[in-house]
Short mmCIF file of C-alpha atoms in Angstrom, two decimals:
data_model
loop_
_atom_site.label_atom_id
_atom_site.label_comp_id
_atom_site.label_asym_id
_atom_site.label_seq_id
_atom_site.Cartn_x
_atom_site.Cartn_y
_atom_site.Cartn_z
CA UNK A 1 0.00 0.00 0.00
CA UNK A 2 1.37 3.74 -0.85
CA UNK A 3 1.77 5.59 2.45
CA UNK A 4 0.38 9.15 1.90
CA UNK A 5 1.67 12.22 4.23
CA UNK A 6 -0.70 14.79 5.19
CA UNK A 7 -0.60 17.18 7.92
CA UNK A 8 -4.26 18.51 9.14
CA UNK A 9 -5.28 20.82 11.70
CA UNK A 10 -7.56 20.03 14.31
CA UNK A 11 -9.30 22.90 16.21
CA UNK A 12 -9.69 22.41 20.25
CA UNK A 13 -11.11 25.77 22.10
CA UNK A 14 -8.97 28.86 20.74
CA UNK A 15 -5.84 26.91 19.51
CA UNK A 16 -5.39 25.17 16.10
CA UNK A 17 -3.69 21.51 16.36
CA UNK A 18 -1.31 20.26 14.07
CA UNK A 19 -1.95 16.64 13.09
CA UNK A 20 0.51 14.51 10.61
CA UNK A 21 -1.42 12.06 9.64
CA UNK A 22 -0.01 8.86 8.12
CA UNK A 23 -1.81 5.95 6.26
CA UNK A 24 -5.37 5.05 6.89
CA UNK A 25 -8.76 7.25 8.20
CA UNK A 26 -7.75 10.04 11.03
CA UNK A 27 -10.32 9.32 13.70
CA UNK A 28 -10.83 13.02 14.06
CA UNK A 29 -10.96 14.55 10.68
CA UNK A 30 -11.30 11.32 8.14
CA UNK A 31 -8.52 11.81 6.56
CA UNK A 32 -6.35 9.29 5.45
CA UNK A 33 -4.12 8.34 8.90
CA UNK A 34 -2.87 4.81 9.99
CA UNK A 35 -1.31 6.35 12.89
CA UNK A 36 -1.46 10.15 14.29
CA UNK A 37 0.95 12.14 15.92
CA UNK A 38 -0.64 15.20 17.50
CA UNK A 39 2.00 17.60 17.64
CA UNK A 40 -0.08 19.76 19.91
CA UNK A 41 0.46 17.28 23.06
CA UNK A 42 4.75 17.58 22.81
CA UNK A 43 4.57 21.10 21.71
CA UNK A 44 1.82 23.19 22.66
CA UNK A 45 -0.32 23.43 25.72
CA UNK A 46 -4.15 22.27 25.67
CA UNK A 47 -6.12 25.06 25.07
CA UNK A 48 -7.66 25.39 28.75
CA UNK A 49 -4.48 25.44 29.97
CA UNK A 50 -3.07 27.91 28.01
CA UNK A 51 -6.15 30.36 28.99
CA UNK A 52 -5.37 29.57 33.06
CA UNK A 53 -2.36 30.52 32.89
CA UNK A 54 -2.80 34.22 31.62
CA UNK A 55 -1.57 36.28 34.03
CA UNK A 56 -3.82 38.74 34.23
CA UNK A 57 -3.73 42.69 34.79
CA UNK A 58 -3.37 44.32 38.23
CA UNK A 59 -7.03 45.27 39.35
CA UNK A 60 -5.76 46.45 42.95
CA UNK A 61 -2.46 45.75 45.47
CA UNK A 62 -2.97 44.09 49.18
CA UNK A 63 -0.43 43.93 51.73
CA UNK A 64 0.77 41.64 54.04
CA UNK A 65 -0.05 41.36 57.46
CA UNK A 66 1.23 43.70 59.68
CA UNK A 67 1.42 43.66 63.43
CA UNK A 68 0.31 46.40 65.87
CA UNK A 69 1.52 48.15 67.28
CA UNK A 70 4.28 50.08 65.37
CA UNK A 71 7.00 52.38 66.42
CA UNK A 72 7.18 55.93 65.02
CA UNK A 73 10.11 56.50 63.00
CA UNK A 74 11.37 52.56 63.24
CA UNK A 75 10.99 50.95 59.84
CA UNK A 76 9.34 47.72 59.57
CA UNK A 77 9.38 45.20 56.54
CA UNK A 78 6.06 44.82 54.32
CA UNK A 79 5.20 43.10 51.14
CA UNK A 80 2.99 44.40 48.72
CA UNK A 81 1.63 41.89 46.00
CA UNK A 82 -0.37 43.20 43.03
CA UNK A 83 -3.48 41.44 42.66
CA UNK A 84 -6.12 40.38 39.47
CA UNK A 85 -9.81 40.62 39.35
CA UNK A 86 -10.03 36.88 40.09
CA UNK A 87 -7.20 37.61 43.41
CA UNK A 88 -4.25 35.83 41.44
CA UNK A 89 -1.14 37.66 41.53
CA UNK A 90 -0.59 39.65 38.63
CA UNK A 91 2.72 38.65 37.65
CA UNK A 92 3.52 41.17 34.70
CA UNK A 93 3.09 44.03 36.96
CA UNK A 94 6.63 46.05 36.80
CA UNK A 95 5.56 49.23 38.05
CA UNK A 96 5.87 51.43 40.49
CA UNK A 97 3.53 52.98 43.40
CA UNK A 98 3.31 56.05 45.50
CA UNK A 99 2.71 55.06 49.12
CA UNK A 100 1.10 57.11 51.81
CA UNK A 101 -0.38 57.39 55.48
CA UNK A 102 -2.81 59.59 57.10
CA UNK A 103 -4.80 59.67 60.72
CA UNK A 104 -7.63 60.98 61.00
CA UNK A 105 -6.44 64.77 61.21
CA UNK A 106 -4.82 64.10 57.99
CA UNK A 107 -1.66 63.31 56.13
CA UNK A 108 0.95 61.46 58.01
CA UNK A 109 4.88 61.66 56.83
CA UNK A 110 5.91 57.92 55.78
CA UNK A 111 8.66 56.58 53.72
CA UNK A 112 9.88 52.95 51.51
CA UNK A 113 13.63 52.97 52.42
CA UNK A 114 14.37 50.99 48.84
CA UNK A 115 12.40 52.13 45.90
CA UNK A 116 8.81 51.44 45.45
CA UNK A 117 9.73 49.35 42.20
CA UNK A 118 7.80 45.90 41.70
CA UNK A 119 9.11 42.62 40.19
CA UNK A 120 7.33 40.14 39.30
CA UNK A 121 3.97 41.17 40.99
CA UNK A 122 5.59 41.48 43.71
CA UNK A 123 7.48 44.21 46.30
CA UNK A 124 9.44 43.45 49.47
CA UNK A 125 10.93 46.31 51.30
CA UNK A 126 11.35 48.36 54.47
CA UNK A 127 8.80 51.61 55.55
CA UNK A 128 8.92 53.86 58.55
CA UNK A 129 5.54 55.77 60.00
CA UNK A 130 7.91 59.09 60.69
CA UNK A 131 5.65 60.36 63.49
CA UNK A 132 6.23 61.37 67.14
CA UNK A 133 3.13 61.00 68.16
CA UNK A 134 1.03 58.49 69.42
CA UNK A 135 -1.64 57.88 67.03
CA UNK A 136 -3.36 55.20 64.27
CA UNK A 137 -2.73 55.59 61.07
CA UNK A 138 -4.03 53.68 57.30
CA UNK A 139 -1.17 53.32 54.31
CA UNK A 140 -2.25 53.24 50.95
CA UNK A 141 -0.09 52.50 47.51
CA UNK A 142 -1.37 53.33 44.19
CA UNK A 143 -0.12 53.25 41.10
CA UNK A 144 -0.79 56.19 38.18
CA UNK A 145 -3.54 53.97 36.89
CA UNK A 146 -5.27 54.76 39.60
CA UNK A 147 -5.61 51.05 40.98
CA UNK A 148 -4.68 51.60 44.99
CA UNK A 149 -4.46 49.28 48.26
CA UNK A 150 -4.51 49.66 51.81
CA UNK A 151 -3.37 48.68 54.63
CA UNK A 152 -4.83 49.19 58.40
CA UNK A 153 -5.61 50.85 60.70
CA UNK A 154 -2.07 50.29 62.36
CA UNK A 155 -1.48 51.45 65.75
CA UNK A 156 1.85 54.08 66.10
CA UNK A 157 3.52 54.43 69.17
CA UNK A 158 5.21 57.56 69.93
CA UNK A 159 9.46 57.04 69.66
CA UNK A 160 11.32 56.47 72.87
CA UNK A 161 13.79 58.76 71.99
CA UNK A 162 13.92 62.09 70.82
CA UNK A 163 14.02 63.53 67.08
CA UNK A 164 16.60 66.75 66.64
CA UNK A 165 15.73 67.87 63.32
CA UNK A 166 19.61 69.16 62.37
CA UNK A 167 21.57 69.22 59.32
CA UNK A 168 24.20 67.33 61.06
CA UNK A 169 27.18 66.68 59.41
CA UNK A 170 28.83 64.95 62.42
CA UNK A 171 28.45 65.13 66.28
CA UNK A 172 30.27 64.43 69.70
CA UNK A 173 29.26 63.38 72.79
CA UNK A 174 30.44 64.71 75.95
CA UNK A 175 29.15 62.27 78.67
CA UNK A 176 30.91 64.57 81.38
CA UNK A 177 28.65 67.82 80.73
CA UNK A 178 25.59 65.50 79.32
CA UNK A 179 26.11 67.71 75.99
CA UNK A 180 26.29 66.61 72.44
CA UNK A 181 27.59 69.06 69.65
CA UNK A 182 26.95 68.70 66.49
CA UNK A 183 28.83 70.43 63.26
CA UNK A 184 26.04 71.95 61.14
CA UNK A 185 28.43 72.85 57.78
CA UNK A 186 28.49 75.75 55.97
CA UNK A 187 25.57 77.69 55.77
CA UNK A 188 27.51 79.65 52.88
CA UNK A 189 30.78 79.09 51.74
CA UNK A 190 32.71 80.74 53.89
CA UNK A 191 30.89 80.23 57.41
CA UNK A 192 29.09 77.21 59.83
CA UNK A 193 27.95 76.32 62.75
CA UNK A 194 28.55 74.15 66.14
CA UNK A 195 25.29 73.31 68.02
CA UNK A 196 25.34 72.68 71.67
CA UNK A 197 22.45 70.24 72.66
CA UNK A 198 21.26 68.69 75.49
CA UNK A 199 19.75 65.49 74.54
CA UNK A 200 17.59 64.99 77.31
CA UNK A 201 15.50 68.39 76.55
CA UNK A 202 16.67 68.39 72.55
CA UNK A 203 17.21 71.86 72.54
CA UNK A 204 19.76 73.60 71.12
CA UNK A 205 21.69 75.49 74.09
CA UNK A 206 24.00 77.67 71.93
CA UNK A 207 25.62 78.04 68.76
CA UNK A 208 28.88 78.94 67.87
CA UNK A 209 29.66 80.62 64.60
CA UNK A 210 32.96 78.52 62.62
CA UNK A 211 34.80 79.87 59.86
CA UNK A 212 35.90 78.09 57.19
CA UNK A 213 32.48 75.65 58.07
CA UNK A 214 32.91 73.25 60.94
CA UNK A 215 32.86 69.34 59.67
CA UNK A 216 33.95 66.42 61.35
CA UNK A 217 33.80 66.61 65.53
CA UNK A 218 36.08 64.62 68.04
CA UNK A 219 36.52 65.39 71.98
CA UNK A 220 39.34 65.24 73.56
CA UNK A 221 40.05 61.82 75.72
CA UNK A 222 39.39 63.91 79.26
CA UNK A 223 36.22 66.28 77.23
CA UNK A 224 38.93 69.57 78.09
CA UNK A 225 39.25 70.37 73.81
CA UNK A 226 36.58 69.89 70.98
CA UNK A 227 38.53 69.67 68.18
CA UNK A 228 37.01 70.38 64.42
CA UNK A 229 37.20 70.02 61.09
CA UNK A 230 37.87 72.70 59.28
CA UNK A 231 39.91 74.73 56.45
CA UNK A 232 40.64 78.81 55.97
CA UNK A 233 38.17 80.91 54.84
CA UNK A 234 36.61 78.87 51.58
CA UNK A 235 40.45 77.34 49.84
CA UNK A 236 42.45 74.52 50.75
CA UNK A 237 41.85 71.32 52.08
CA UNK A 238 39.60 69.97 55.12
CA UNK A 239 42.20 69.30 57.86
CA UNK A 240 41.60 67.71 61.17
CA UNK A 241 42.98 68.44 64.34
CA UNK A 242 42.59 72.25 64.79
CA UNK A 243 41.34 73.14 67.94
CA UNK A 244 38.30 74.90 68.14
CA UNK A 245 37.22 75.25 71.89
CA UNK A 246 38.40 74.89 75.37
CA UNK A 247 35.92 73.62 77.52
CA UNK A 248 35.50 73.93 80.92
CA UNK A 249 34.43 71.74 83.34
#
């Protein structure tokens, strides 16, 4: 008997199988096939499966669980996953999000120490509530799309230390007066600043005008001579070691 070639396509759901069909009848289509070889099951996916596995777009973002209560200005680590309709993730999400926080008096200061970029669906990464006071707060991501998720209401508790908002290039501690100082830089070219602080009110007791600009601090092994950073009036190098103050005791 002459063996005849023919290669027919079979149509399951949305996708179109190749058959080669060799011989005799094809069960499925009558033609001529002794044997049949549908390419379809070696190198294509069923048709079903090919739909299921679709990733479909982001419809909104959840995060994960997080515990109460919170610290104000600690970071914590959160995962935000960008969900489908149907609650999947949606894996061919790549962008980003703008994350925020309010109470209810309003807006609440909150930061993602790493970018807010996603992978995969997906976003692992720290945040801090930057709040010193006690209070409850909601965070929220959304994307430009306009697609958004949130998160709460988380408790915040108010820091156990104390925030000194200071442009501080570097400080020193002086554990025999209970004093920190703290080199503020040049507030122009040719001029900073040495803050005297007492950490347990965080107020500034004085400041002391540098020329030059005042940049790294050390204190003297017995706290009698802050020494500073500095250089002459805007040329030449930082250099370390003149001194700057004696201090009494």
């Amino acid at each position: 008997m002459l063996l005849k070639l023919w290669l027919c396509v079979h149509v399951r759901g949305l996708v179109l199988l190749p058959v080669i069909a060799v011989g005799a009848a094809c069960k499925r289509c009558g033609s001529p096939a002794s044997l049949c070889f549908f390419l379809a099951a070696l190198l294509l996916l069923p048709a079903g499966d090919a739909i299921a596995q679709t990733t479909l777009p982001v419809d909104h973002f959840d995060f994960s669980t997080i515990t109460s209560p919170k610290v104000g200005y600690v970071p914590f680590r959160v995962i935000i996953t960008a969900k489908a309709a149907n609650g999947t993730t949606a894996r061919n999400f790549a962008g980003t999000v703008q994350l925020t926080a309010a109470e209810a008096g309003g807006a609440v200061p909150v930061e993602a120490l790493t970018p807010l970029q996603f992978t995969s669906g997906l976003w692992a990464g720290v945040i801090s509530v930057n709040t010193s006071n006690a209070t409850s707060v909601t965070l929220t991501v959304a994307d430009t799309a306009g697609h958004r998720g949130d998160a709460g209401p988380i408790t915040i508790q108010a820091p156990p230390f104390r925030i000194i908002d200071l442009p501080v290039i570097s400080l020193a501690s002086d554990r025999v007066r209970g004093l920190l100082y703290a080199s503020l830089g040049p507030p122009s070219p040719f001029a900073g600043q040495i803050a005297v602080i007492d950490p347990a009110t965080g107020l500034v007791q004085d400041t002391i005008p540098v020329q030059g600009g005042a940049g790294r601090l050390e204190l003297a092994h017995d706290a009698s001579v802050l020494y500073a950073a500095t250089r002459r009036i805007g040329v030449g190098p930082w250099r370390m070691g003149a001194r700057f103050a004696e201090l009494r005791r």
